[in-house]
Amino acid sequence: MPDHLYRNGIGIILINSNKKIFVGKRIDNQSDAWQMPQGGIDVGEDEDLAMYRELLEETGIKSENVKLIKKSNRYFYYNLPYKLQKKFWGGKYLGQKQRWYLVRFVGTDQDVNISSHEPEFSEWKWVNSDDLLNLIVSFKRKLYQELITEFSEFL
């Protein structure tokens, strides 16, 4: 896959003490589309710093409320459906190339605040890895299956 056709990003598997995974319902989608936090890497930004920035922007969770468990050894790719490729990123990319992080949430649910100045989620919840695949948009299902396999020893 030519990397220049994929937007550089990070993804976050945020688990609580019960090994449940954080998902947010996308605010910009009329359907019941849920996803784990993810986002782009700014020019010149370190991947690790991008992960903590996206975590704060999308969930309101500060770095002191998480512990890094594992970072993926490879990049994961996914393609957006054609009609969305034109909508996002000005049609410049086919999808995203992402480094994924597994982090444990050590705060309380009161530390979660999805009401940022540019919110991405309208609601959030904790789910089992089995339920995760039933909640997400179809074009990310293969990616999420790969992630569950990659991080299975911790989920």
XYZ file of C-alpha atoms in Angstrom:
155
model
C 0.000 0.000 0.000
C 1.471 3.356 -0.944
C 1.713 5.212 2.369
C 1.164 8.633 0.787
C -2.439 7.576 0.048
C -3.138 7.043 3.761
C -3.459 9.677 6.465
C -1.095 9.068 9.395
C -2.975 8.493 12.606
C -3.211 6.781 15.945
C -5.927 4.742 17.600
C -6.617 4.048 21.251
C -8.011 0.921 22.881
C -8.932 2.321 26.267
C -9.832 -0.363 28.798
C -11.092 -0.059 32.332
C -10.326 -2.321 35.308
C -13.002 -4.776 34.089
C -11.305 -5.045 30.663
C -14.217 -3.260 29.033
C -13.417 -1.038 26.068
C -14.367 2.632 25.707
C -16.460 3.463 22.637
C -18.035 6.728 21.596
C -21.032 7.304 19.354
C -19.991 9.544 16.470
C -21.693 12.917 16.598
C -21.499 13.416 12.806
C -23.303 10.229 11.805
C -27.058 9.675 11.723
C -26.697 5.913 12.100
C -25.664 4.138 15.263
C -21.922 4.460 14.537
C -19.618 3.832 17.485
C -15.843 3.766 17.509
C -12.774 3.824 19.701
C -10.886 7.125 19.979
C -8.583 7.824 17.054
C -7.153 10.753 15.157
C -4.530 12.198 12.902
C -0.937 12.995 13.699
C -0.026 16.642 13.247
C 2.982 17.508 11.072
C 6.140 16.958 13.120
C 4.196 15.440 16.045
C 5.446 12.316 17.810
C 3.021 9.339 17.702
C 2.995 8.958 21.488
C 2.201 12.643 22.008
C -0.524 12.421 19.351
C -2.102 9.550 21.288
C -2.270 11.547 24.532
C -3.531 14.639 22.676
C -6.303 12.702 20.912
C -7.257 10.972 24.158
C -7.699 14.350 25.839
C -9.504 15.945 22.867
C -11.974 13.115 22.323
C -12.567 11.825 25.858
C -11.386 14.577 28.204
C -9.146 11.995 29.892
C -5.794 13.354 31.054
C -2.542 11.414 30.691
C -2.272 10.899 34.463
C -5.502 8.876 34.319
C -4.101 6.208 31.982
C -1.266 3.711 31.934
C 0.241 2.579 28.628
C 0.093 -1.199 28.368
C 1.230 -1.832 24.799
C 1.826 -0.099 21.499
C 1.216 -2.044 18.281
C 4.337 -3.346 16.566
C 2.996 -2.441 13.147
C 0.685 -0.032 11.402
C -2.919 -0.899 10.684
C -4.669 0.368 7.564
C -8.280 0.871 6.648
C -10.025 2.367 3.624
C -12.931 4.744 3.806
C -15.880 4.030 1.506
C -15.479 5.996 -1.742
C -18.199 8.554 -0.934
C -16.489 9.359 2.384
C -13.039 9.683 0.789
C -14.241 12.856 -0.926
C -15.889 14.194 2.252
C -12.907 13.754 4.563
C -9.491 15.275 4.011
C -10.476 16.799 0.663
C -10.229 13.471 -1.154
C -6.457 13.364 -0.572
C -6.468 9.965 1.170
C -8.027 6.528 0.664
C -8.103 5.915 4.410
C -5.837 5.854 7.413
C -2.557 4.252 8.469
C -2.608 3.964 12.250
C -0.431 2.979 15.173
C -2.681 1.585 17.914
C -2.206 1.910 21.664
C -3.701 -0.157 24.449
C -4.075 1.945 27.599
C -5.654 1.191 30.957
C -7.956 3.813 32.415
C -7.099 4.352 36.075
C -9.472 7.251 36.729
C -13.209 7.292 37.384
C -16.082 7.735 34.956
C -16.312 11.333 36.199
C -12.923 11.947 34.536
C -14.497 11.325 31.114
C -15.748 14.460 29.363
C -16.743 14.142 25.702
C -18.016 17.746 25.565
C -14.903 19.394 24.163
C -14.934 22.545 22.049
C -15.170 20.294 18.943
C -16.892 17.138 20.222
C -16.643 13.953 18.171
C -18.925 11.804 20.315
C -22.507 12.373 21.457
C -22.367 9.591 24.066
C -19.988 6.936 25.339
C -19.975 3.589 27.114
C -17.820 0.625 28.137
C -18.300 -2.607 26.130
C -16.898 -6.128 25.949
C -14.628 -6.956 23.020
C -17.336 -9.328 21.715
C -19.885 -6.497 21.583
C -17.445 -4.075 19.970
C -17.682 -5.628 16.508
C -21.473 -5.284 16.475
C -21.372 -1.545 17.219
C -18.957 -0.237 14.608
C -19.367 0.788 10.981
C -18.835 -2.074 8.565
C -15.744 -0.609 6.886
C -13.835 -0.742 10.202
C -14.919 -4.255 11.197
C -11.865 -6.025 9.714
C -9.550 -3.501 11.389
C -11.205 -4.002 14.780
C -11.028 -7.800 14.399
C -7.279 -7.467 13.750
C -6.900 -5.231 16.808
C -8.741 -7.663 19.077
C -6.392 -10.407 17.869
C -3.290 -8.215 18.277
C -4.147 -7.250 21.858
C -6.105 -10.390 22.876
C -3.894 -11.258 25.846
C -5.005 -8.021 27.539
C -8.703 -7.961 26.601
